[in-house]
Short mmCIF file of C-alpha atoms in Angstrom, two decimals:
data_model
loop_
_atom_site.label_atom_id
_atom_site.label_comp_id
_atom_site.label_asym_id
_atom_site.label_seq_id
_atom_site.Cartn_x
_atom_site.Cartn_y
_atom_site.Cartn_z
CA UNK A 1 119.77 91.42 95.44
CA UNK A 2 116.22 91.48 94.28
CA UNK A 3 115.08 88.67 97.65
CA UNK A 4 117.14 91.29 99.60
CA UNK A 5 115.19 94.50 98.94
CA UNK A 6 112.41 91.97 98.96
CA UNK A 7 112.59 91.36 102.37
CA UNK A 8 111.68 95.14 103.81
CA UNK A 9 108.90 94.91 102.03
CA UNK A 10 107.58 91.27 103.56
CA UNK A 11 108.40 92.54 107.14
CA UNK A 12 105.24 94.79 106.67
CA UNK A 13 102.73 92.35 105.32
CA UNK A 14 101.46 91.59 108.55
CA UNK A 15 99.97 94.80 108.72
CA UNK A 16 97.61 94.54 105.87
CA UNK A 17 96.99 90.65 106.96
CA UNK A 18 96.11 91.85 110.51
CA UNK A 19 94.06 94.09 109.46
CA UNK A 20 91.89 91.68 107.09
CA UNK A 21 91.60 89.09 110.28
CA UNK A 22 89.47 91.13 111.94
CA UNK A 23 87.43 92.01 108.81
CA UNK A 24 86.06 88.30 108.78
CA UNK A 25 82.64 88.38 108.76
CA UNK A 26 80.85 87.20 105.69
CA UNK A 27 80.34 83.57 104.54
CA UNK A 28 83.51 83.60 102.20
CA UNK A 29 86.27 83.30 105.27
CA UNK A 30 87.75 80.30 104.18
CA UNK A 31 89.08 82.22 100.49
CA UNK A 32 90.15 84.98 102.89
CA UNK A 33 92.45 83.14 105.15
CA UNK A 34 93.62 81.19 102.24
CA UNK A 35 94.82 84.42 101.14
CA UNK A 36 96.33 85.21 104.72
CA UNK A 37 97.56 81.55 104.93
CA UNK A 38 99.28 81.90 101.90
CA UNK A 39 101.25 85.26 102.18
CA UNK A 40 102.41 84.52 105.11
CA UNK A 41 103.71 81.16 104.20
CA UNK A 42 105.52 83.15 100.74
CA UNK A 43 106.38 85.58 104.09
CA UNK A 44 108.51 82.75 105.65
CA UNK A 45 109.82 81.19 102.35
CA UNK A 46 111.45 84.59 101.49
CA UNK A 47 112.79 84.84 104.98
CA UNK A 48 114.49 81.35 104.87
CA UNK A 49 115.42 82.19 101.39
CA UNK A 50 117.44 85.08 103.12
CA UNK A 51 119.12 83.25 105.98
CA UNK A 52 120.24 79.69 103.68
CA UNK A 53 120.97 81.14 100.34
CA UNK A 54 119.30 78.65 98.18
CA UNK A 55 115.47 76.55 98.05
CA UNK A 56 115.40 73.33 100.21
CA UNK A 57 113.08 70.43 98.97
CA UNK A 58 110.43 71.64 101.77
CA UNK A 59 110.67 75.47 100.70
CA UNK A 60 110.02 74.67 96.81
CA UNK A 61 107.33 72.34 97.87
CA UNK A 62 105.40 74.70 100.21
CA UNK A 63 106.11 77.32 97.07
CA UNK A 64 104.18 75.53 95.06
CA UNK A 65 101.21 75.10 97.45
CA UNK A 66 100.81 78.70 98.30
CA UNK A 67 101.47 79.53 94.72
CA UNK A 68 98.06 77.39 93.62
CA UNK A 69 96.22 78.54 96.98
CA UNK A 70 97.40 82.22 95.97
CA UNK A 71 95.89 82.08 92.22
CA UNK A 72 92.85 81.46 92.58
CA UNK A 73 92.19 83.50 95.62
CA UNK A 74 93.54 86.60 94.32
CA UNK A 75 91.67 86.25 90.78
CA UNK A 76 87.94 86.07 92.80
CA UNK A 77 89.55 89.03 94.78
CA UNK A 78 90.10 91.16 91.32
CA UNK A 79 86.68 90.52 90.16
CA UNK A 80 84.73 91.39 93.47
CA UNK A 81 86.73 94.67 93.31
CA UNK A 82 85.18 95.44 89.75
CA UNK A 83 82.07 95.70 91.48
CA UNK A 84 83.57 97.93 94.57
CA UNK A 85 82.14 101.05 93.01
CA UNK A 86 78.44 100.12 92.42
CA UNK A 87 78.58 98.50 95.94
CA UNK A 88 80.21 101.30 97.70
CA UNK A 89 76.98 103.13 96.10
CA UNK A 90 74.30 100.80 97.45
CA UNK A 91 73.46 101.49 100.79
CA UNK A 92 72.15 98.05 101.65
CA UNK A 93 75.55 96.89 101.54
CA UNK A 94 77.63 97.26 104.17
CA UNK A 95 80.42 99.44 103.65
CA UNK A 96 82.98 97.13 105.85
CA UNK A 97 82.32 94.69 103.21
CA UNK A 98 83.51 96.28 100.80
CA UNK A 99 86.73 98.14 102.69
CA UNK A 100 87.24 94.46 103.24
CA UNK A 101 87.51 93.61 99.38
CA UNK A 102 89.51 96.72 98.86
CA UNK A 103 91.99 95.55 101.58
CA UNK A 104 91.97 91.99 100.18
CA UNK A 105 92.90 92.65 96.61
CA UNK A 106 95.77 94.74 97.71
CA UNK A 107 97.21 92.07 99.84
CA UNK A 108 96.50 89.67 96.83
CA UNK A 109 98.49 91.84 94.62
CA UNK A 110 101.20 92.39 96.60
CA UNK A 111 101.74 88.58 97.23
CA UNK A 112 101.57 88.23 93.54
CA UNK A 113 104.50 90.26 93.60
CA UNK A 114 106.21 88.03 95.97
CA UNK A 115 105.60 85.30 94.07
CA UNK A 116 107.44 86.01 90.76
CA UNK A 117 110.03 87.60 93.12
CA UNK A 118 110.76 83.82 94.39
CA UNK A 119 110.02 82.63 90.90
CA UNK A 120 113.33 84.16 89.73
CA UNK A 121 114.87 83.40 93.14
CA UNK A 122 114.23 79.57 92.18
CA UNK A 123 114.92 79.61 88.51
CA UNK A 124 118.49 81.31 89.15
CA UNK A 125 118.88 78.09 91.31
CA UNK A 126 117.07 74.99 89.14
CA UNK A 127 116.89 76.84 85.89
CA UNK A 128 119.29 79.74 84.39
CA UNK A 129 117.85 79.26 81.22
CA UNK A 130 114.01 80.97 82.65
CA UNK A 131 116.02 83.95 84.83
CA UNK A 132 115.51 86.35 81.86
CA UNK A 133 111.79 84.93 81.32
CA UNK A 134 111.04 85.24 85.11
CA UNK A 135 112.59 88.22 85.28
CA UNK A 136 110.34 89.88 82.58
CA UNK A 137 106.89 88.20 84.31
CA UNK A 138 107.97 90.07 87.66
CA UNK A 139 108.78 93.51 85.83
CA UNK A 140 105.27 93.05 84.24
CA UNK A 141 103.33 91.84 87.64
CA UNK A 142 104.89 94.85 89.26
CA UNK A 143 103.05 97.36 86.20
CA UNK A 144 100.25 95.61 87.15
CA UNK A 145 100.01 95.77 90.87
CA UNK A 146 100.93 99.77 90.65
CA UNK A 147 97.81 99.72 88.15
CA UNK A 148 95.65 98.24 90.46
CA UNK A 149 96.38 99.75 93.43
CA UNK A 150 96.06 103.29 91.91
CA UNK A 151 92.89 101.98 91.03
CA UNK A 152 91.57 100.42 94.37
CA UNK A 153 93.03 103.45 96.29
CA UNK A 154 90.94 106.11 94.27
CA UNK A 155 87.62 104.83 95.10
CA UNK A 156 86.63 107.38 96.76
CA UNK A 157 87.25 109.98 94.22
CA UNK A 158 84.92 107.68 92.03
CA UNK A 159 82.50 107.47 95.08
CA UNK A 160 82.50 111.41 95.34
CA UNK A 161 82.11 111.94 91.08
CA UNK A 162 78.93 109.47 91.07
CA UNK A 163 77.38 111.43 94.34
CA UNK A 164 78.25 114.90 92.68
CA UNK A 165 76.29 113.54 89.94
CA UNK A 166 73.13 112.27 91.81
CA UNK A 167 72.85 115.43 93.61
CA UNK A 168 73.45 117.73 90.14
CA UNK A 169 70.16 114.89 88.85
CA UNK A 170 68.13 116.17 92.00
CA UNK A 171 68.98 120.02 91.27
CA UNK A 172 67.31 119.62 87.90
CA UNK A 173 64.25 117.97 88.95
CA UNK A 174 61.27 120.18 88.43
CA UNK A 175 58.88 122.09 90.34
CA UNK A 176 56.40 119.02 89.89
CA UNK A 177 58.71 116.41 90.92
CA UNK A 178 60.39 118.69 94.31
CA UNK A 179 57.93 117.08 96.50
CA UNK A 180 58.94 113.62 96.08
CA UNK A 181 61.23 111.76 98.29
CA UNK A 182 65.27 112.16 96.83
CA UNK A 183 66.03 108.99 94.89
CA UNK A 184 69.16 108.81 96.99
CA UNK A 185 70.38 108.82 100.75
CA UNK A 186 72.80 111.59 100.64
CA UNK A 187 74.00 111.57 104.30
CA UNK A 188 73.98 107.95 103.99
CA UNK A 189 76.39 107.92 100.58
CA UNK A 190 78.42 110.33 102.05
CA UNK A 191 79.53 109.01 105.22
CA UNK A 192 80.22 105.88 103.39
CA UNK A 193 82.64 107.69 101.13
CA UNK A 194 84.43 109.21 104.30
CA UNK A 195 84.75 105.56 105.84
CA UNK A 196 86.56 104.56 102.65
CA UNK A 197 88.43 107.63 102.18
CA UNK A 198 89.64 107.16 105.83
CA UNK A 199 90.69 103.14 104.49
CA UNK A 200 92.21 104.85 101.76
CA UNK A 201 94.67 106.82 103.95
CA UNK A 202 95.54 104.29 105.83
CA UNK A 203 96.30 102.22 102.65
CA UNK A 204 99.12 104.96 101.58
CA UNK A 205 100.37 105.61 104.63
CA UNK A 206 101.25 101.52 105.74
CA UNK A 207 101.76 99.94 102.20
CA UNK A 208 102.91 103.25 99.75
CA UNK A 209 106.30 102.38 100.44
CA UNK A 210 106.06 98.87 99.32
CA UNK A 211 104.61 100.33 95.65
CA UNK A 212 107.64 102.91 95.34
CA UNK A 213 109.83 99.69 96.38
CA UNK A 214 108.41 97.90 93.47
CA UNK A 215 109.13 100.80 91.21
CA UNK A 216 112.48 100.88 92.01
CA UNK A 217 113.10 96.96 91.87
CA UNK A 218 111.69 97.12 88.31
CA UNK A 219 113.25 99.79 87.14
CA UNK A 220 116.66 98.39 88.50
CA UNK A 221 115.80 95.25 86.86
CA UNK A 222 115.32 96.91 83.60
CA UNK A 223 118.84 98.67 83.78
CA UNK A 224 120.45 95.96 84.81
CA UNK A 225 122.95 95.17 81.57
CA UNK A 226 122.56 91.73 79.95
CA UNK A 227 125.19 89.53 81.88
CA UNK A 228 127.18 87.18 80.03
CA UNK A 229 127.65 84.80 82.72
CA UNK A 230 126.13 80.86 83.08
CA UNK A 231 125.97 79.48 86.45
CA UNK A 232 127.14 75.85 85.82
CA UNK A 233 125.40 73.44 88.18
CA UNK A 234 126.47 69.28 88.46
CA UNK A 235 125.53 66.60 90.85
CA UNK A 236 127.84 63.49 90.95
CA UNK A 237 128.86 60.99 93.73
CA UNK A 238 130.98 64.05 95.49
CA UNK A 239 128.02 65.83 96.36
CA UNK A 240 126.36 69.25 94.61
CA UNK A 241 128.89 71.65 92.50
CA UNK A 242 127.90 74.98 90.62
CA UNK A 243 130.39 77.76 89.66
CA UNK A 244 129.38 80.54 87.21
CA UNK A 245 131.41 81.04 83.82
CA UNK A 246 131.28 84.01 80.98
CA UNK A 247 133.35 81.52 78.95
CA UNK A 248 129.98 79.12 78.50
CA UNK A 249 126.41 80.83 77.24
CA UNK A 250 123.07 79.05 77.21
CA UNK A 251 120.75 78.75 74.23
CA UNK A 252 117.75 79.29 75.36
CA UNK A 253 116.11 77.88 71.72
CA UNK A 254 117.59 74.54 72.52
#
């Protein structure tokens, strides 16, 4: 259920990657398609997860690579965006950069979700025992993706507060100090704050759907009652068996 609601979500990640491609234009490319690279490879796991049913040797393997190419990329991407304000502020830096960063840590965190989505979509298939653990890890990644994005898709309120402020500094400056050149570039600082404000719409409009579907996966997976059943999985000479039980349990302290 959860890799099927997943899978309206994933059929609008190439937006967000699309947009990012063209965005490519500082020395760090490589970490950014390694970010594209890797959602779209999660992209075609969860789609082959939908059509078979169940991981194949190749899919858990290519799961694992994207998973490692995934971590480290989105962690860089979470950092550079605590520095989005004070950049979106400096004038010498150019304001595509850091729409670029913006645009980059929500794709990060939104493949993040994806991942612990297949994470529970693999241990219900090689390991009952984590479902309720991996379960848990994807309710909490989705808490912290809303967090994030409510963050990264405010910036220009922040932008706005910090330029109401420098021009409320200039107001006060006295009669001495009134010839002097303003400490800031106001035309400059705002249209910067309109080109991320314009981002920020765009941000809501293609990908606000996929947050609200993460609200409603969690909170589905929170109601969900505790089942009692065990899926009981064997291989022998006859080939692969499983069947699910409530007559068995699994103790998940041995």
């Amino acid at each position: 259920v959860t890799m099927r609601q997943f899978q309206a979500v994933n059929a609008k990640l190439d937006t967000i990657a699309n947009s990012l491609t063209n965005l490519l234009v500082r020395a760090d490319i490589t970490q950014i398609a390694g970010l594209i690279a890797a959602s779209k490879t999660l992209g075609d796991i969860t789609e082959e997860y939908g059509e078979l049913g169940h991981f194949t040797p190749s899919m858990t393997a290519r799961f694992a690579v994207a998973e490692q190419s995934l971590a480290a990329v989105a962690r860089r991407q979470e950092l550079l965006l605590l520095s989005a304000d004070s950049r979106a502020l400096d004038t010498d830096t150019p304001i595509d950069d850091v729409i670029r960063d913006v645009n980059a840590a929500g794709l990060a965190y939104i493949t993040e979700v994806q991942v612990h989505a297949l994470h529970v979509a693999l241990a219900l298939q090689e390991s009952p025992a984590l479902v309720t653990k991996r379960t848990q890890q994807l309710t909490e990644c989705i808490a912290h993706t809303n967090d994030q994005w409510s963050e990264l898709k405010n910036l220009s309120e922040r932008v706005k507060a910090k330029i109401t402020e420098y021009e409320e500094a200039e107001q006060k400056k006295s009669w001495s100090e009134w010839p002097k050149k303003p400490a800031h570039d106001f035309p400059a600082l705002k249209q910067r704050r309109e080109k991320i404000l314009e981002n920020e719409k765009t941000l809501i409009d293609e990908h606000g759907s996929k947050l609200e579907a993460f609200k409603e996966l969690s909170q589905s997976l929170c109601e969900q009652p505790e089942s009692r059943a065990t899926l009981v999985y064997w291989r022998d000479d006859a080939g692969e068996h499983s069947f699910l039980t409530e007559q068995l349990s699994i103790d998940p302290s041995r």
